[in-house]
mmCIF file of C-alpha atoms in Angstrom:
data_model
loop_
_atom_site.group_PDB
_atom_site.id
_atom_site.type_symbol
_atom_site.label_atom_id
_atom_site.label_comp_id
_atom_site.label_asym_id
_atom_site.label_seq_id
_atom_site.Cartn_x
_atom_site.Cartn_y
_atom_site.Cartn_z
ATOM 1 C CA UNK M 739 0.000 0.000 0.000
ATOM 2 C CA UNK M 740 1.481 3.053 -1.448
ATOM 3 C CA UNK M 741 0.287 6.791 -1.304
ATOM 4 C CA UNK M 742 0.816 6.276 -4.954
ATOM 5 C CA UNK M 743 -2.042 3.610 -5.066
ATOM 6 C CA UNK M 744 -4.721 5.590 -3.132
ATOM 7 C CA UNK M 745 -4.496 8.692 -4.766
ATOM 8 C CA UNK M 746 -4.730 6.634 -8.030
ATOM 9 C CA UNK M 747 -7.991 5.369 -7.207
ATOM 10 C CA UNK M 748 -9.178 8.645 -6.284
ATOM 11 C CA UNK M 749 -8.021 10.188 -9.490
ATOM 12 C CA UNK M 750 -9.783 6.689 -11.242
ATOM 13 C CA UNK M 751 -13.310 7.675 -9.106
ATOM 14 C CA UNK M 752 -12.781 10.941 -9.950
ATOM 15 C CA UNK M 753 -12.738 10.819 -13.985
ATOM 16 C CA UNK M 754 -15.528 8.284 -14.086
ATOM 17 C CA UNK M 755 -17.519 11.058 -12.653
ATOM 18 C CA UNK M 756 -16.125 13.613 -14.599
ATOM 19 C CA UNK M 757 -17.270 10.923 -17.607
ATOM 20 C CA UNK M 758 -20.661 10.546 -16.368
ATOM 21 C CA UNK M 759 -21.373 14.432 -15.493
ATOM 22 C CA UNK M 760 -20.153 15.056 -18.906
ATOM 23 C CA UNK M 761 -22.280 12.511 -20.760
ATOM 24 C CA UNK M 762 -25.384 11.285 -18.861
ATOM 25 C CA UNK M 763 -28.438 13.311 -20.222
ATOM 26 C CA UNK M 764 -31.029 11.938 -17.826
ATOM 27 C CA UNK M 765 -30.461 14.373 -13.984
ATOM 28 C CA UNK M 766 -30.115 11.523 -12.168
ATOM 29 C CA UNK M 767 -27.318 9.864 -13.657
ATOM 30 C CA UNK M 768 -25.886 12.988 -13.786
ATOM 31 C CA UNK M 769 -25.955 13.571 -10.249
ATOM 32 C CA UNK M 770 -24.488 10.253 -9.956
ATOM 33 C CA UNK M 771 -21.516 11.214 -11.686
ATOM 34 C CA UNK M 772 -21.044 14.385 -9.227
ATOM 35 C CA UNK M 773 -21.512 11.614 -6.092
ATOM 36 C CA UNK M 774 -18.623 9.553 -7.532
ATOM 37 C CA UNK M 775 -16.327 13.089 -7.652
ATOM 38 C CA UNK M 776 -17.336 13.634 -4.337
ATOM 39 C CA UNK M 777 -16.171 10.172 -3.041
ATOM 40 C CA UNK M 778 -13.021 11.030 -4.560
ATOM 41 C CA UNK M 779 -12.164 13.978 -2.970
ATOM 42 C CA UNK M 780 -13.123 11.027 0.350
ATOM 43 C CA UNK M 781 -10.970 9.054 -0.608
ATOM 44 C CA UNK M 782 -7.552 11.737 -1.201
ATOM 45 C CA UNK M 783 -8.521 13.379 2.036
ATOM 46 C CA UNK M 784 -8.141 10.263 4.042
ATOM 47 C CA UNK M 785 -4.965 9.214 1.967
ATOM 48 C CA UNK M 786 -3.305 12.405 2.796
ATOM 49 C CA UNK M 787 -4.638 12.173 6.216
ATOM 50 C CA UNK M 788 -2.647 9.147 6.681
ATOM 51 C CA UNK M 789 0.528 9.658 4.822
ATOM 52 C CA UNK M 790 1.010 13.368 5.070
ATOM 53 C CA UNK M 791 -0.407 15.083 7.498
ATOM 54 C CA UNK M 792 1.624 14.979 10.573
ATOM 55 C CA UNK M 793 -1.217 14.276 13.472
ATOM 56 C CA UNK M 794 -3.283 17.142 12.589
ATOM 57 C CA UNK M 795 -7.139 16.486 12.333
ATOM 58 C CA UNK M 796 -7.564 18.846 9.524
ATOM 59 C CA UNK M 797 -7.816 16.386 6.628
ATOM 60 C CA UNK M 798 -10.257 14.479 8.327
ATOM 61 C CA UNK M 799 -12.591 17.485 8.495
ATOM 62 C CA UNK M 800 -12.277 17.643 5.050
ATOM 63 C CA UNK M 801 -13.732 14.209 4.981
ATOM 64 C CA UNK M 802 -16.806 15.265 7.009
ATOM 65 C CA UNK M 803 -16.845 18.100 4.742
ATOM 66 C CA UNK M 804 -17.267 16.058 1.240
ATOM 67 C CA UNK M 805 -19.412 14.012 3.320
ATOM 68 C CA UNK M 806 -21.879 16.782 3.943
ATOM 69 C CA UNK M 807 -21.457 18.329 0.663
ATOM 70 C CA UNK M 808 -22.785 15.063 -0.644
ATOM 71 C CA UNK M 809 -25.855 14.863 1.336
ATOM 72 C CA UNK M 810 -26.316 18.330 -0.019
ATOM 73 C CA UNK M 811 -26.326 17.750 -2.795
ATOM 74 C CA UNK M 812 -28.277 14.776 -3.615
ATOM 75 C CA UNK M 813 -31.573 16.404 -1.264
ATOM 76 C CA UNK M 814 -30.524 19.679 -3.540
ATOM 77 C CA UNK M 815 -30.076 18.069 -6.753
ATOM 78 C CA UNK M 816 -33.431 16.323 -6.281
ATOM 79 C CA UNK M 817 -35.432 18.922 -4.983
ATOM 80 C CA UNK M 818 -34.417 20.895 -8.302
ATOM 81 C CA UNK M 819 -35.557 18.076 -10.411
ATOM 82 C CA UNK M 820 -38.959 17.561 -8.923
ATOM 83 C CA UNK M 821 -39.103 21.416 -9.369
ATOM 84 C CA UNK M 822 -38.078 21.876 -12.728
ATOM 85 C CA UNK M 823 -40.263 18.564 -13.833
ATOM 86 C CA UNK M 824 -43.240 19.886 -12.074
ATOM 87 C CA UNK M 825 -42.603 23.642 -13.930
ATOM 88 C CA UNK M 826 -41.463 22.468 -17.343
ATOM 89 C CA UNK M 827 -42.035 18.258 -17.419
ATOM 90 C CA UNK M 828 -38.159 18.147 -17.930
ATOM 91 C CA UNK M 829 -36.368 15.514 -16.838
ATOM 92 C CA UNK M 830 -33.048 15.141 -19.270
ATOM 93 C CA UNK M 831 -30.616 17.852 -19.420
ATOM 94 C CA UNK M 832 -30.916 18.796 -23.105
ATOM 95 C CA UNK M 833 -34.578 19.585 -22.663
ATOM 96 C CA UNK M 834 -33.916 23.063 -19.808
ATOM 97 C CA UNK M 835 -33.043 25.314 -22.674
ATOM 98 C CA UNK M 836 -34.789 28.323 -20.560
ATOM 99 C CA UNK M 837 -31.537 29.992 -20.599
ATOM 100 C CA UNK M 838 -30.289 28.630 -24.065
ATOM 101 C CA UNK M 839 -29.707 31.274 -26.789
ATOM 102 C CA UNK M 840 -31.721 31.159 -29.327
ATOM 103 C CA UNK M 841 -29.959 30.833 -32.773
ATOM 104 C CA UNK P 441 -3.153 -8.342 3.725
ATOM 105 C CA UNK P 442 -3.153 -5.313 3.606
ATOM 106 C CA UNK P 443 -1.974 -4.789 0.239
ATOM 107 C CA UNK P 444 -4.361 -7.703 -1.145
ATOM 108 C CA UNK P 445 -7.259 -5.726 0.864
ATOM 109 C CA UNK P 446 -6.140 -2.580 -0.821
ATOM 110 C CA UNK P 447 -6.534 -3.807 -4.219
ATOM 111 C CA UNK P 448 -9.324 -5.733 -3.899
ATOM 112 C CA UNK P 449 -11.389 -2.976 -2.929
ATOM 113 C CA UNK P 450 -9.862 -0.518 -4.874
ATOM 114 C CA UNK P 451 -10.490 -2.807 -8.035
ATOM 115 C CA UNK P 452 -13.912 -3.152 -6.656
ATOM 116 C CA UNK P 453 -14.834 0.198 -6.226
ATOM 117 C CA UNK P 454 -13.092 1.362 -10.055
ATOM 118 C CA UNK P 455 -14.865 -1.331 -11.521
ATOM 119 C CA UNK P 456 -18.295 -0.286 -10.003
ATOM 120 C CA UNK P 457 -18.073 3.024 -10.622
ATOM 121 C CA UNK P 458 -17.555 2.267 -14.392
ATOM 122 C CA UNK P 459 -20.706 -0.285 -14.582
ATOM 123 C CA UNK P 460 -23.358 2.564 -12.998
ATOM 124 C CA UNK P 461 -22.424 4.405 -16.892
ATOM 125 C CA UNK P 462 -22.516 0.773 -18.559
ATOM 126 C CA UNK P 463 -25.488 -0.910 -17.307
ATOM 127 C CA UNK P 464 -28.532 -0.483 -19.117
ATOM 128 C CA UNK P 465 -31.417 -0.528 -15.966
ATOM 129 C CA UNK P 466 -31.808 2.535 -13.698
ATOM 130 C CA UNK P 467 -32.425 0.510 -10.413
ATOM 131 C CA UNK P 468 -29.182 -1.289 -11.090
ATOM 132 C CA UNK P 469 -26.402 1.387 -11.760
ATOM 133 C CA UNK P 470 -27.761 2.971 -8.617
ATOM 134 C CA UNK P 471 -26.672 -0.254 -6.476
ATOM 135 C CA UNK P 472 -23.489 -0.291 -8.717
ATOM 136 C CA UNK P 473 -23.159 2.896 -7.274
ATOM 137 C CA UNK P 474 -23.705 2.085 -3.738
ATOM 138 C CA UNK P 475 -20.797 -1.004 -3.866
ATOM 139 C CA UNK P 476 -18.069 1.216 -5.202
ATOM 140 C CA UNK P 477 -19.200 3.571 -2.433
ATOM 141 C CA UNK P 478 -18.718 0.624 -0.014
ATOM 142 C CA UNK P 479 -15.405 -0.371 -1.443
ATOM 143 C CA UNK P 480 -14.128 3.264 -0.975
ATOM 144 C CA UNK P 481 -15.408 3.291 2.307
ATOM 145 C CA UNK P 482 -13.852 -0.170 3.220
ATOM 146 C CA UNK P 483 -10.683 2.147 1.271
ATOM 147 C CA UNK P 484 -11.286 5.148 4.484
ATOM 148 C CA UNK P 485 -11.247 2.043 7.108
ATOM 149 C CA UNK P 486 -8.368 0.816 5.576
ATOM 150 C CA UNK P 487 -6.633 3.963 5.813
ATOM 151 C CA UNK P 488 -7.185 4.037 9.767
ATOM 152 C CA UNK P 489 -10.206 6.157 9.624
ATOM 153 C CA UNK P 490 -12.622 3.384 11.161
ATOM 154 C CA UNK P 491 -15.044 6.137 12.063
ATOM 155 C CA UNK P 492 -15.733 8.454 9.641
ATOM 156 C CA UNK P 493 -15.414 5.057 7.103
ATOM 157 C CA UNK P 494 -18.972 3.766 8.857
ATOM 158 C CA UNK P 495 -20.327 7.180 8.657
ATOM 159 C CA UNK P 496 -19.689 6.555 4.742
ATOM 160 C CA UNK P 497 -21.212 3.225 4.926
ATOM 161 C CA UNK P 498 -24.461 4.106 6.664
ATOM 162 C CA UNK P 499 -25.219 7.612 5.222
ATOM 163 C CA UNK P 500 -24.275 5.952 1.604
ATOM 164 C CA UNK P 501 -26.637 2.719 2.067
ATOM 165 C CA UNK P 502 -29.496 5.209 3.153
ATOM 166 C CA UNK P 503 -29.047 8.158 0.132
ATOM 167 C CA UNK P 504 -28.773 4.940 -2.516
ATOM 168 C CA UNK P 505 -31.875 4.024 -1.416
ATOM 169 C CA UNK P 506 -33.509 7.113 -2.048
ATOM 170 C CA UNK P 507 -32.089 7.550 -4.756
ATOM 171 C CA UNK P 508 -33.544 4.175 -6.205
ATOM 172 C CA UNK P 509 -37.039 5.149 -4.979
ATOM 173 C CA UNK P 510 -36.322 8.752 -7.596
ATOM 174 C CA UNK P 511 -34.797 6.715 -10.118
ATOM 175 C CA UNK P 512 -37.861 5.059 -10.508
ATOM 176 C CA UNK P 513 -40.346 7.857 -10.252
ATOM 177 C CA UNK P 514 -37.968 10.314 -13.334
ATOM 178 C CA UNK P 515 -36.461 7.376 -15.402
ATOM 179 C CA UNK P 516 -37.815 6.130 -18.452
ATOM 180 C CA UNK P 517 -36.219 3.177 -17.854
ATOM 181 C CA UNK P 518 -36.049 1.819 -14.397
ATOM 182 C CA UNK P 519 -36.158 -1.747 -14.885
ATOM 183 C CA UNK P 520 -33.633 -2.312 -17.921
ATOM 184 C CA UNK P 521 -36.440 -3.904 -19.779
ATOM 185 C CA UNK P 522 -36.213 -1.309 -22.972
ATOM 186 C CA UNK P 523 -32.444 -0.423 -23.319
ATOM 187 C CA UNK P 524 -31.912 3.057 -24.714
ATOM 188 C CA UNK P 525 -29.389 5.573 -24.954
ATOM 189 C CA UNK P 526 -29.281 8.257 -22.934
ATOM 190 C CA UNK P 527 -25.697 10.055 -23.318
ATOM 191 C CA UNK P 528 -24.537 12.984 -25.081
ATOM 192 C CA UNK P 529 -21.190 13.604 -26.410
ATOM 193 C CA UNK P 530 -20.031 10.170 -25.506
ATOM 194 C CA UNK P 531 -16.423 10.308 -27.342
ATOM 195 C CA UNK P 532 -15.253 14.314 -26.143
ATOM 196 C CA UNK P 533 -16.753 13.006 -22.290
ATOM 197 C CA UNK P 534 -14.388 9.980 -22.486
ATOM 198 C CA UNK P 535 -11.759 12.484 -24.376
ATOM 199 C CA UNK P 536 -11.609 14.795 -21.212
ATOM 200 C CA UNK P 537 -12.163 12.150 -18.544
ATOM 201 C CA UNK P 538 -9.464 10.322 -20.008
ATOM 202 C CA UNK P 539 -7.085 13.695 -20.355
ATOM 203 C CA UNK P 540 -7.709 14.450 -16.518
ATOM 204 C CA UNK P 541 -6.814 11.197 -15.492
ATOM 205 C CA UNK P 542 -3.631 11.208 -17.058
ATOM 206 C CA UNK P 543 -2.866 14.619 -16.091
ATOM 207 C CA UNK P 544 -3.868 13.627 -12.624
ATOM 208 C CA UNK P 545 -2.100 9.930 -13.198
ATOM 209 C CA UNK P 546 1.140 11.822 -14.056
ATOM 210 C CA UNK P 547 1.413 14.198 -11.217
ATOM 211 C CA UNK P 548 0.738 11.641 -8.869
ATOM 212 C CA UNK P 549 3.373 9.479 -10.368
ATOM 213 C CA UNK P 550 5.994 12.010 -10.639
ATOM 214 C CA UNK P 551 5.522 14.088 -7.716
ATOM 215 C CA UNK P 552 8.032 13.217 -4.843
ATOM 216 C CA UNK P 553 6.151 12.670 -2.097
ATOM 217 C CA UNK P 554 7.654 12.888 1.474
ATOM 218 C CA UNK P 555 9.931 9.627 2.339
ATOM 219 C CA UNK P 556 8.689 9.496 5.834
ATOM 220 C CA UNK P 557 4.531 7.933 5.725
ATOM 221 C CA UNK P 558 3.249 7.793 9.185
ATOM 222 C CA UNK P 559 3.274 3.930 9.480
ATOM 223 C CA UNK P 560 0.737 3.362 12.340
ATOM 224 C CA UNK P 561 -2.334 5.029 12.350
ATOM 225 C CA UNK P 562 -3.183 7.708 15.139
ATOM 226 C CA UNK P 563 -5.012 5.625 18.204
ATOM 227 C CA UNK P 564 -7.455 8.020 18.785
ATOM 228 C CA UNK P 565 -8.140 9.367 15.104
ATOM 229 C CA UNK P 566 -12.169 9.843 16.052
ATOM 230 C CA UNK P 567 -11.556 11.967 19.365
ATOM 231 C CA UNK P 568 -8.908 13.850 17.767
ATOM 232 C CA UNK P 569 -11.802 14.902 15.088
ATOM 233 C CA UNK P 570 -14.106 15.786 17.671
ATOM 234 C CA UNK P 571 -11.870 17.656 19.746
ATOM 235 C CA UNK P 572 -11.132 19.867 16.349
ATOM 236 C CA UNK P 573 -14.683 20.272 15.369
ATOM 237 C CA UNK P 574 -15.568 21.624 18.920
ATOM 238 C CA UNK P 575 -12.284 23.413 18.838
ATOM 239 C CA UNK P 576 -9.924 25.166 16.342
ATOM 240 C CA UNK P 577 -12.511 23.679 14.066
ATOM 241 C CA UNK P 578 -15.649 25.135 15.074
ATOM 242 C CA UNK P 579 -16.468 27.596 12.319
ATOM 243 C CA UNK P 580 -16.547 24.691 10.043
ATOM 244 C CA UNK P 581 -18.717 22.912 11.987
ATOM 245 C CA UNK P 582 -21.007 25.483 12.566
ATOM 246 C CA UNK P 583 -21.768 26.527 9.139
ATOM 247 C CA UNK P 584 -21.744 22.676 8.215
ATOM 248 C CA UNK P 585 -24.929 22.606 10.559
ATOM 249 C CA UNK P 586 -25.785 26.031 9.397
ATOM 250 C CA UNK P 587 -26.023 24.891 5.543
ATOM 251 C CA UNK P 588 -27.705 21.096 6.374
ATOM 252 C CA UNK P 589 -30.779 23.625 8.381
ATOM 253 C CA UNK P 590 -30.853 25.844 5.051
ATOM 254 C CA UNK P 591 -31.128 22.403 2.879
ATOM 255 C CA UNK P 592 -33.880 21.832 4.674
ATOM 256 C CA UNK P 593 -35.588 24.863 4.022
ATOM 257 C CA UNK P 594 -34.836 24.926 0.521
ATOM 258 C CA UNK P 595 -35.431 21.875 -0.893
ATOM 259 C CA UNK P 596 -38.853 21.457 0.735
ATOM 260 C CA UNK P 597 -40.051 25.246 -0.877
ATOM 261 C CA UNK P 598 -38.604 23.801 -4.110
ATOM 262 C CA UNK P 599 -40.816 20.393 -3.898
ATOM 263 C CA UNK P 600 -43.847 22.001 -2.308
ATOM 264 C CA UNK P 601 -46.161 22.329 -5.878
ATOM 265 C CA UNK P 602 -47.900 25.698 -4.558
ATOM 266 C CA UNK P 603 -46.448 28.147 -2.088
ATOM 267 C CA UNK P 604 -48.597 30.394 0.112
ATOM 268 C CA UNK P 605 -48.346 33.240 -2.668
ATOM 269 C CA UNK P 606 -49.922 31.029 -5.322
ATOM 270 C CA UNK P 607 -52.517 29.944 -2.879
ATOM 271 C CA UNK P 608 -53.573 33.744 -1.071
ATOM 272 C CA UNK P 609 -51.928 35.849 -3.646
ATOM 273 C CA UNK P 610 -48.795 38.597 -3.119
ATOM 274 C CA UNK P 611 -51.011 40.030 -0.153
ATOM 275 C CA UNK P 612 -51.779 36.729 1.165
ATOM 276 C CA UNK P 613 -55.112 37.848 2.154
ATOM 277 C CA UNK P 614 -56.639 35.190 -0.130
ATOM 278 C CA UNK P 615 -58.676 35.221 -2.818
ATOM 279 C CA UNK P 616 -62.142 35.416 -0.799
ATOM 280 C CA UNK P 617 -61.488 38.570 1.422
#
């Protein structure tokens, strides 16, 4: 077990999120995408909490800090897409073009 | 052991994270899901941070299931019993993903990092996190609890389908006074 190894999984969790916020149409699956990220930044905190940081609690209140912005965001992310279906009957991405320019 | 552990669940939690983009049924990518967030989890325990790793494990197994029950209710497709494609821009998603990675793959790789790891992990990890959230840490915690009590707020006046101004107008006398 390596620093090297952790961190590599961490960047690995986080580019399959970046790859599913960047691709999924449907809101869900996108917001699944921004839960993997999330995880990631778990995962490096902890890592660095181990291997760098020299007793101080700090990185593991980063931890608790992705962990909240997670909850966050899901109860966010899904209060915005009852909202927006409810308002518009949108439920992919491509389809809120409220803001989109019109050509 | 530890080593074997570490890969395990790190090829675990990779794989898993791949199949919730792969697999064609709703209800299943969102389990997917849920085991790579276990395997990172087991990743946190691993790492000596037994606490905060269950915290992971039980606020993840609860949120997955929620998010299961929404899957169902928005997706077309919940089941897996009509495969369909719902992606845009498939190839310049994998193009970027695949250039952070690297970028991210590289630094790790080449960056020297200090010779000296802590080998054992702290005993008391958990009460050294409580002592700094009730300590040096405070202002963290406080707007932590500060933004969870404005989540509340918010998301149930964005899933409420009529507000008290739709119901009694911008005077809120109501419509029969």
């Amino acid at each position: 077990m390596s620093i090297q190894g952790f961190l590599l999984l961490a960047a690995a969790l986080f580019s399959v999120g970046l790859f599913g916020v960047l691709s999924q149409q449907s809101i869900v699956m996108l917001m699944m995408g921004l839960e993997l990220m999330f995880n990631a930044v778990t995962v490096a905190a902890a890592t660095f909490w181990r291997y760098l940081g020299p007793g101080s609690p700090s990185d593991q209140v980063v931890v608790v800090v992705a962990v909240v912005a997670m909850a966050v965001e899901m109860a966010v992310g899904f209060a915005v897409t009852t909202a927006i279906f409810r308002a518009r009957d949108v439920d992919v991405v491509d389809a809120a073009t409220d803001l989109k320019d019109e050509p | 052991m530890g080593t074997i552990t570490f890969f395990v669940l790190a090829v675990a939690a990779s794989a898993l994270a791949v199949l919730v983009f792969v697999v064609d049924s709703m209800a299943r990518a969102t389990f997917c899901l849920l085991g790579s967030f276990l395997a990172a989890a087991g990743e946190v325990i691993l790492l000596g941070l037994s606490y905060l790793g269950t915290v992971i494990v039980v606020m993840m197994v609860m949120e997955m299931v929620i998010m299961a029950v929404f899957m169902v209710m928005y997706m077309m497709n919940p089941a897996g019993l009509m495969p369909m494609s719902m992606v845009h821009n498939r190839r310049g998603s994998l193009a970027i993903a695949g250039a952070v990675f690297a970028g991210l793959a590289v630094g790790i790789v080449a960056i020297r990092w200090p010779t000296t790891p802590r080998r054992r992990p702290v005993p008391r990890a958990t009460f050294e996190l409580g002592k700094a959230l009730m300590g040096p840490h405070m202002l963290t915690m406080v707007l932590l609890g500060v933004t969870l009590f404005s989540t509340m707020v918010v998301t149930v006046m964005l899933a409420v389908s009529h507000g008290r101004y739709d119901r009694l107008g911008d005077d809120l006398k109501g419509p029969d006074r």
